[in-house]
mmCIF file of C-alpha atoms in Angstrom:
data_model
loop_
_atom_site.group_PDB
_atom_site.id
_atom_site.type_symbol
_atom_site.label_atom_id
_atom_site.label_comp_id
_atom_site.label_asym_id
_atom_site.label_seq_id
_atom_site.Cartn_x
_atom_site.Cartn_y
_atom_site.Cartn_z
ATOM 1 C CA UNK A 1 -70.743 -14.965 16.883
ATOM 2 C CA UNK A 2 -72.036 -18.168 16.296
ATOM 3 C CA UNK A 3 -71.121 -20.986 13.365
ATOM 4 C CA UNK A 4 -73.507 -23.190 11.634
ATOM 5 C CA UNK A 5 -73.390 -26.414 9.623
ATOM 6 C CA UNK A 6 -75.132 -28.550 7.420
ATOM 7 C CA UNK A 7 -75.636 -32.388 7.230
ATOM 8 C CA UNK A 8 -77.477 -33.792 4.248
ATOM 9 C CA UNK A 9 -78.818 -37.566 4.670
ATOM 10 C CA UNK A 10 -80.182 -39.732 2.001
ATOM 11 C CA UNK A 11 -82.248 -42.872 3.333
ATOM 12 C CA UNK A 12 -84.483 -45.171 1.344
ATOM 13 C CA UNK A 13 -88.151 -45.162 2.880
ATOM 14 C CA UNK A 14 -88.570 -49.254 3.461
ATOM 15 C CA UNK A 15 -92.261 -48.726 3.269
ATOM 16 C CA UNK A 16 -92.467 -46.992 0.032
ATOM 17 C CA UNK A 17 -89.247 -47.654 -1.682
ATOM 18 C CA UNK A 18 -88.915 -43.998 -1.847
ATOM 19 C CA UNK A 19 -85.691 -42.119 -1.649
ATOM 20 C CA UNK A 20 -85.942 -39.887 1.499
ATOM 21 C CA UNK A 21 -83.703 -36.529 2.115
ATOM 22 C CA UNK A 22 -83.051 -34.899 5.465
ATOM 23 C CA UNK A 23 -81.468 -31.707 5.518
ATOM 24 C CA UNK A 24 -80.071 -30.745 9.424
ATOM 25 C CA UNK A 25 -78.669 -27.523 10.213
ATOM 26 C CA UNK A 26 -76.792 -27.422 13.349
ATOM 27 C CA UNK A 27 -76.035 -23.926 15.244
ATOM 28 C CA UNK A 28 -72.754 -23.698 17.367
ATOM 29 C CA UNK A 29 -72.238 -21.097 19.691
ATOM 30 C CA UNK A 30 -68.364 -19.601 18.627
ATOM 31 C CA UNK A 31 -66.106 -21.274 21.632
ATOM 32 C CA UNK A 32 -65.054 -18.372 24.140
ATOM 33 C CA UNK A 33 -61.769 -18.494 25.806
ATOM 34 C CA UNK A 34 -61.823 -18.538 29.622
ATOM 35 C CA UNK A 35 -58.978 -18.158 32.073
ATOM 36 C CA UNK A 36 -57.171 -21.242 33.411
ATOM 37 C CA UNK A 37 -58.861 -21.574 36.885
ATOM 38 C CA UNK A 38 -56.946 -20.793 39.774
ATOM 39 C CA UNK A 39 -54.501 -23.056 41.348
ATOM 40 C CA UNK A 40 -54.733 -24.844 44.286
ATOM 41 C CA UNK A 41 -51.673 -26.198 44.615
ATOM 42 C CA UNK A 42 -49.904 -23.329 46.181
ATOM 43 C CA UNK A 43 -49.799 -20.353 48.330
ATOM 44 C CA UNK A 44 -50.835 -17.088 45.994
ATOM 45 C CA UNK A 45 -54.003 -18.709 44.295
ATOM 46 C CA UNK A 46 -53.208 -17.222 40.199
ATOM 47 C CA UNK A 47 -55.413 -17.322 37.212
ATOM 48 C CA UNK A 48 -53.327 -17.842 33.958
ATOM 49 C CA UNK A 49 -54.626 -15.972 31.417
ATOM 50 C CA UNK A 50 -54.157 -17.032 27.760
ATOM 51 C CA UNK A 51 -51.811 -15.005 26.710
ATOM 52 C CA UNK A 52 -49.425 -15.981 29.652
ATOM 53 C CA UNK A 53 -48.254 -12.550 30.094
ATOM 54 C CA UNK A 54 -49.207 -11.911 33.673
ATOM 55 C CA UNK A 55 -50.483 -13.669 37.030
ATOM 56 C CA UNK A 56 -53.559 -12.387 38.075
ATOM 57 C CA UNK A 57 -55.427 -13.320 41.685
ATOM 58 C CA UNK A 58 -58.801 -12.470 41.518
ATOM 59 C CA UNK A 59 -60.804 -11.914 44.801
ATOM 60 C CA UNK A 60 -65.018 -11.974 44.292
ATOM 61 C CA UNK A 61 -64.522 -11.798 40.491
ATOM 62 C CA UNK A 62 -62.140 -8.819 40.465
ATOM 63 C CA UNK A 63 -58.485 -8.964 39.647
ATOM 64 C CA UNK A 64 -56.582 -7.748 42.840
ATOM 65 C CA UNK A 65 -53.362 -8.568 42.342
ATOM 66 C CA UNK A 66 -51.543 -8.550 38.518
ATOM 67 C CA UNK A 67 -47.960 -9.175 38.252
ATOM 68 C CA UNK A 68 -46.884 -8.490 34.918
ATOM 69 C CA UNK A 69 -43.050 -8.768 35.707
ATOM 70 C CA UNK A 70 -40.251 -10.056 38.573
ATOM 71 C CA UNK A 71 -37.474 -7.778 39.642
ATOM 72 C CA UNK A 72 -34.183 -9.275 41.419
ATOM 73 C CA UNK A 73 -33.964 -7.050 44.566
ATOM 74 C CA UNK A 74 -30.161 -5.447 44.718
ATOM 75 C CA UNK A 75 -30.312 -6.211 48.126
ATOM 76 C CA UNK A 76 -29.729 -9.969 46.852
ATOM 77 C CA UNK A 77 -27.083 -11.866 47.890
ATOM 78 C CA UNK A 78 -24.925 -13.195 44.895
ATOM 79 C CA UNK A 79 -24.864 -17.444 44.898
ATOM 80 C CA UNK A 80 -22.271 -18.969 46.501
ATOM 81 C CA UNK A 81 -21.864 -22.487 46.272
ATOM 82 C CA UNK A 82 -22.924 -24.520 49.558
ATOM 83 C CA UNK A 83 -24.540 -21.658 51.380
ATOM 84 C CA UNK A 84 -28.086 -21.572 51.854
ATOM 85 C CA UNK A 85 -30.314 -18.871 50.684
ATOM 86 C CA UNK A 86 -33.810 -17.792 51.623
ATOM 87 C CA UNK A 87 -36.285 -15.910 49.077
ATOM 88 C CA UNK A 88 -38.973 -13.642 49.455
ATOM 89 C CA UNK A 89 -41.186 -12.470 46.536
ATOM 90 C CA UNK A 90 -43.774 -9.817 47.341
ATOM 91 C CA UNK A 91 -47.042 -8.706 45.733
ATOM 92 C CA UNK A 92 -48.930 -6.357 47.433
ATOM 93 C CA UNK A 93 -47.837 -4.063 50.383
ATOM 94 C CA UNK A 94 -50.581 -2.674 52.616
ATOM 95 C CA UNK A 95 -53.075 -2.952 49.218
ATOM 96 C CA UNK A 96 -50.692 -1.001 47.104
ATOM 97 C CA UNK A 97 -48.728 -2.198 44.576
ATOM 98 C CA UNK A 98 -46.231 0.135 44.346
ATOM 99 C CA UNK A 99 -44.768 1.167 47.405
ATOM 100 C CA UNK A 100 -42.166 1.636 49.532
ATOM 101 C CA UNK A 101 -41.083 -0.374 52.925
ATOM 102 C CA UNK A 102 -39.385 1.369 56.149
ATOM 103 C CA UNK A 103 -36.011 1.741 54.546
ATOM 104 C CA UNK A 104 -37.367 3.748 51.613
ATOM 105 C CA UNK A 105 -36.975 0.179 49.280
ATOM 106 C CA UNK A 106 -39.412 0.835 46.443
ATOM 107 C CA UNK A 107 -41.002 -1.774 45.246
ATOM 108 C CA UNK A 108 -43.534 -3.414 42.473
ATOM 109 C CA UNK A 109 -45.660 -6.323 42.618
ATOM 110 C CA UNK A 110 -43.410 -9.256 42.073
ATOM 111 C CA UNK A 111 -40.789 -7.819 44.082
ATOM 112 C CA UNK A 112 -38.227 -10.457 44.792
ATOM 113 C CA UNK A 113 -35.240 -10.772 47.570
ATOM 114 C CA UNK A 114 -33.015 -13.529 47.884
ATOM 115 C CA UNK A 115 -30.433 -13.548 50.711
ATOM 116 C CA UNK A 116 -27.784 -15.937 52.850
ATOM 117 C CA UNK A 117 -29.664 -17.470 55.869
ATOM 118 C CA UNK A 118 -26.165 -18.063 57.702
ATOM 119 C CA UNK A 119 -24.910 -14.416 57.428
ATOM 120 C CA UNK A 120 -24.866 -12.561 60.159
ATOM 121 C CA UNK A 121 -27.323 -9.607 58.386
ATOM 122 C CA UNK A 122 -30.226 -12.567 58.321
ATOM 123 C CA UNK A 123 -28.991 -14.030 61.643
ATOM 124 C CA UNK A 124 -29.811 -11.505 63.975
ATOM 125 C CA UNK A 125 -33.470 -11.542 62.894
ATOM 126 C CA UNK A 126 -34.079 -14.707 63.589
ATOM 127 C CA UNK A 127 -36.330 -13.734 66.361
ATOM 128 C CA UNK A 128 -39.007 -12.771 63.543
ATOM 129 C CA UNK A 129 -41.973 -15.413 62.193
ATOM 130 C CA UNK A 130 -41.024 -18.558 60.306
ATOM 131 C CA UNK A 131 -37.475 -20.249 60.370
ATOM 132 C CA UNK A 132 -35.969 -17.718 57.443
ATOM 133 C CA UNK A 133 -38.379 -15.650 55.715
ATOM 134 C CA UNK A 134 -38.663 -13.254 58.310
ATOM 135 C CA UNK A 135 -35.582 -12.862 59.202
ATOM 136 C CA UNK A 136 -34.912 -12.257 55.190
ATOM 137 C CA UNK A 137 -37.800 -9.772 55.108
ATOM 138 C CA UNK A 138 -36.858 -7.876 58.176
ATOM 139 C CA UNK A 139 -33.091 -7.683 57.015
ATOM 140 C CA UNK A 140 -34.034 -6.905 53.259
ATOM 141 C CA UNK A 141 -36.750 -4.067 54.226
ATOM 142 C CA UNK A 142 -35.763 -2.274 57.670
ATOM 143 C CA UNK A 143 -39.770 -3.536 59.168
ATOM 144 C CA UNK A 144 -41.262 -6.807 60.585
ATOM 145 C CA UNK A 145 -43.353 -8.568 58.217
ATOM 146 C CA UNK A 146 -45.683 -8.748 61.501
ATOM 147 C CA UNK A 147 -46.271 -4.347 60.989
ATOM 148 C CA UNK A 148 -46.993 -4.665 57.209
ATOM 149 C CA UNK A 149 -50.119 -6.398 55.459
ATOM 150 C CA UNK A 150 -47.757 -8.358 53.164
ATOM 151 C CA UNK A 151 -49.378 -10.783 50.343
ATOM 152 C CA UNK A 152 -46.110 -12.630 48.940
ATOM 153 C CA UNK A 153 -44.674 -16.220 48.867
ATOM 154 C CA UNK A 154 -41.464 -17.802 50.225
ATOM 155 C CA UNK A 155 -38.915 -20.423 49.100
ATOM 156 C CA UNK A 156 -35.668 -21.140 50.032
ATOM 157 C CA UNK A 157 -32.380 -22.331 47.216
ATOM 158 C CA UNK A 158 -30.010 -25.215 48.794
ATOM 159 C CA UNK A 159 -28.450 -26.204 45.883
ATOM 160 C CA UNK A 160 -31.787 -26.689 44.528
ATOM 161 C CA UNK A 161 -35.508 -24.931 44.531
ATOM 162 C CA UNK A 162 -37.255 -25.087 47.271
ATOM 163 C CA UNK A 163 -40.849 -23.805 47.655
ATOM 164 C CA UNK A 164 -42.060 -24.363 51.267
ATOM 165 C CA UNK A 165 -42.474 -21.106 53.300
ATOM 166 C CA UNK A 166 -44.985 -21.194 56.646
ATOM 167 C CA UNK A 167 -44.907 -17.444 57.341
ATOM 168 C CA UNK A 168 -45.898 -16.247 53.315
ATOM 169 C CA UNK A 169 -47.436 -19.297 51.570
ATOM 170 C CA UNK A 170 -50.182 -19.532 54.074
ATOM 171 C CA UNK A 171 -51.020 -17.106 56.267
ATOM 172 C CA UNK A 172 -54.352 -17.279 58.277
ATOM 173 C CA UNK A 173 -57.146 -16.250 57.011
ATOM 174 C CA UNK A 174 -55.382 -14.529 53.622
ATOM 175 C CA UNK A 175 -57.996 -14.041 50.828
ATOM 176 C CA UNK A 176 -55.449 -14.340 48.216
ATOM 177 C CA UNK A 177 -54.004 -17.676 49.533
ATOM 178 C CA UNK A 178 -55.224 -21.189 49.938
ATOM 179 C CA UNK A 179 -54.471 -23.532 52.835
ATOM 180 C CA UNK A 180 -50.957 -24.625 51.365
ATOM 181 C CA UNK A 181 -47.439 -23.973 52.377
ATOM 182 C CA UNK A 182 -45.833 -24.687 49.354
ATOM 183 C CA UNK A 183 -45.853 -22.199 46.355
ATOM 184 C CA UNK A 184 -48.162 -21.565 43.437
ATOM 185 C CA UNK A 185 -47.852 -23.793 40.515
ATOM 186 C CA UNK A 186 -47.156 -20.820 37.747
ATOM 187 C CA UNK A 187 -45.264 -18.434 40.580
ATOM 188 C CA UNK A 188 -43.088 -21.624 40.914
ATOM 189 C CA UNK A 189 -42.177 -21.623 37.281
ATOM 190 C CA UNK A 190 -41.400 -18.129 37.008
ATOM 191 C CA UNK A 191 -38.998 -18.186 39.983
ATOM 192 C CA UNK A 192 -37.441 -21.568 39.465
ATOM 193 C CA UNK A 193 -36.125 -20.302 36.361
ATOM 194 C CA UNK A 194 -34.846 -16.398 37.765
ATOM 195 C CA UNK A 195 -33.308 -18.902 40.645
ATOM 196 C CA UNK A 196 -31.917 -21.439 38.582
ATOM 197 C CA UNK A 197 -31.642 -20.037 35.364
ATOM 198 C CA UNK A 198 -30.186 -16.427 35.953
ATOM 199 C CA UNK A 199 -29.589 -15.908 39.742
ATOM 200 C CA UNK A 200 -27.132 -18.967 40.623
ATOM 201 C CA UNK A 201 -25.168 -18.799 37.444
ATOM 202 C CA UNK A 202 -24.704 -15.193 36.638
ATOM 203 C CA UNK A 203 -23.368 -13.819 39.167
ATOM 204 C CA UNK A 204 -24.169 -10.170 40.036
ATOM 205 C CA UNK A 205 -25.389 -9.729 36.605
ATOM 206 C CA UNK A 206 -29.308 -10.277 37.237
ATOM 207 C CA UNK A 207 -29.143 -8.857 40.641
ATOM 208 C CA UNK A 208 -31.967 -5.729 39.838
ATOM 209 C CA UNK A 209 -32.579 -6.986 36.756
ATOM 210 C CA UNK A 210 -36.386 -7.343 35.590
ATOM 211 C CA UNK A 211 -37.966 -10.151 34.058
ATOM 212 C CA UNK A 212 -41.470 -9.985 31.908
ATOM 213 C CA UNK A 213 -43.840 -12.983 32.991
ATOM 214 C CA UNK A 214 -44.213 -13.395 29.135
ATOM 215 C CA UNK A 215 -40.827 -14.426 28.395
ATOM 216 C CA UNK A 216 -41.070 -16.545 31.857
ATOM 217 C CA UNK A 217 -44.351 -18.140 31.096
ATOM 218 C CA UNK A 218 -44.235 -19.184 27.579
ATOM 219 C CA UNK A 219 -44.000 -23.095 28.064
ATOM 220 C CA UNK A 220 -46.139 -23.101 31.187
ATOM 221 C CA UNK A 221 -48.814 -26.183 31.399
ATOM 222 C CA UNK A 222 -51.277 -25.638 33.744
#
């Protein structure tokens, strides 16, 4: 739809001395809401919509990936004060996602695992890509991230967020990330707040709990 509106001018004609009156009609076209463009400033490149209730990646104008919520993994490690912790969240598996990894883990898009780098579980992967991530991944899901097609993101908790991961944030030649090895701007806020908010201060009670992006996303500023 489109909105219209009217200016009326009055003007005195200096030639004539007559009063002059200009009617202008002006036809707007009804502003149409577009989707925050996607950002570039981190791995997973998400469109915002405007309802903030989901992150979307869209690949030649279709959306590929939609997370719509987070889930805790149970396979989390609980937070213990002065270890360090690496974090993997997942959103597509082989194109799927739904699915289910080499240990029979099922798993939806925005799948997220958070375990202790220094246990011996995550030690004796260290063999796989990247300094941690891999090593998470490979303890957390039974498989090599290497024998999956895995679109996800990395970060790691050390008594505060970080959101630098080489082997997830950006892979070669990934259509769903940019050239960055840091995180997403709007995955960031979602996860800072599970991992800040919930995870290292509750204990075992968010561990498999689910989170809506809605109730995440709410004060997000693109």
């Amino acid at each position: 739809m489109a909105e219209s509106s009217v200016t009326i001018q009055h003007e005195v004609d200096p030639a004539t001395g007559k009063l002059i009156t200009t009617v202008t009609k002006t036809i707007c076209a009804t502003p149409v809401y577009q989707d925050v463009p996607q950002l570039r400033l981190g791995a997973a490149m998400f469109n915002v919509p405007r309802e903030k209730d989901k992150l979307v990646i869209k690949v030649g104008g279709k959306e590929k990936v939609v997370v719509k919520t987070m889930r805790l993994s149970c396979q989390s490690d609980t937070y213990q004060k002065g270890h360090r912790y690496g974090g993997v969240v997942i959103y597509l598996y082989n194109g799927k996602s739904d699915w289910r990894t080499a240990n029979n883990t099922h798993a939806l898009s925005g799948y997220i695992i958070i375990q202790d780098t220094d246990s011996k579980n995550v030690k004796q992967w260290r063999s796989e890509p990247g300094q941690v991530h891999g090593a998470v991944y490979r303890n957390a899901f039974g498989e090599s991230v290497n024998n999956a097609k895995v679109v996800g993101e990395g970060f790691a908790f050390r008594e505060k967020f970080e959101m630098v991961s080489g082997v997830f944030n950006n892979p070669s030649g990934s259509e769903f990330h940019d050239s960055r090895k840091r995180m997403n701007e709007a995955s960031v806020h979602c996860l800072r707040k599970i991992v800040t908010d919930y995870w290292k201060y509750g204990g075992s009670s968010y561990i498999g709990h689910t989170f809506k992006i809605k109730d995440l996303l709410w004060d997000f500023k693109d």
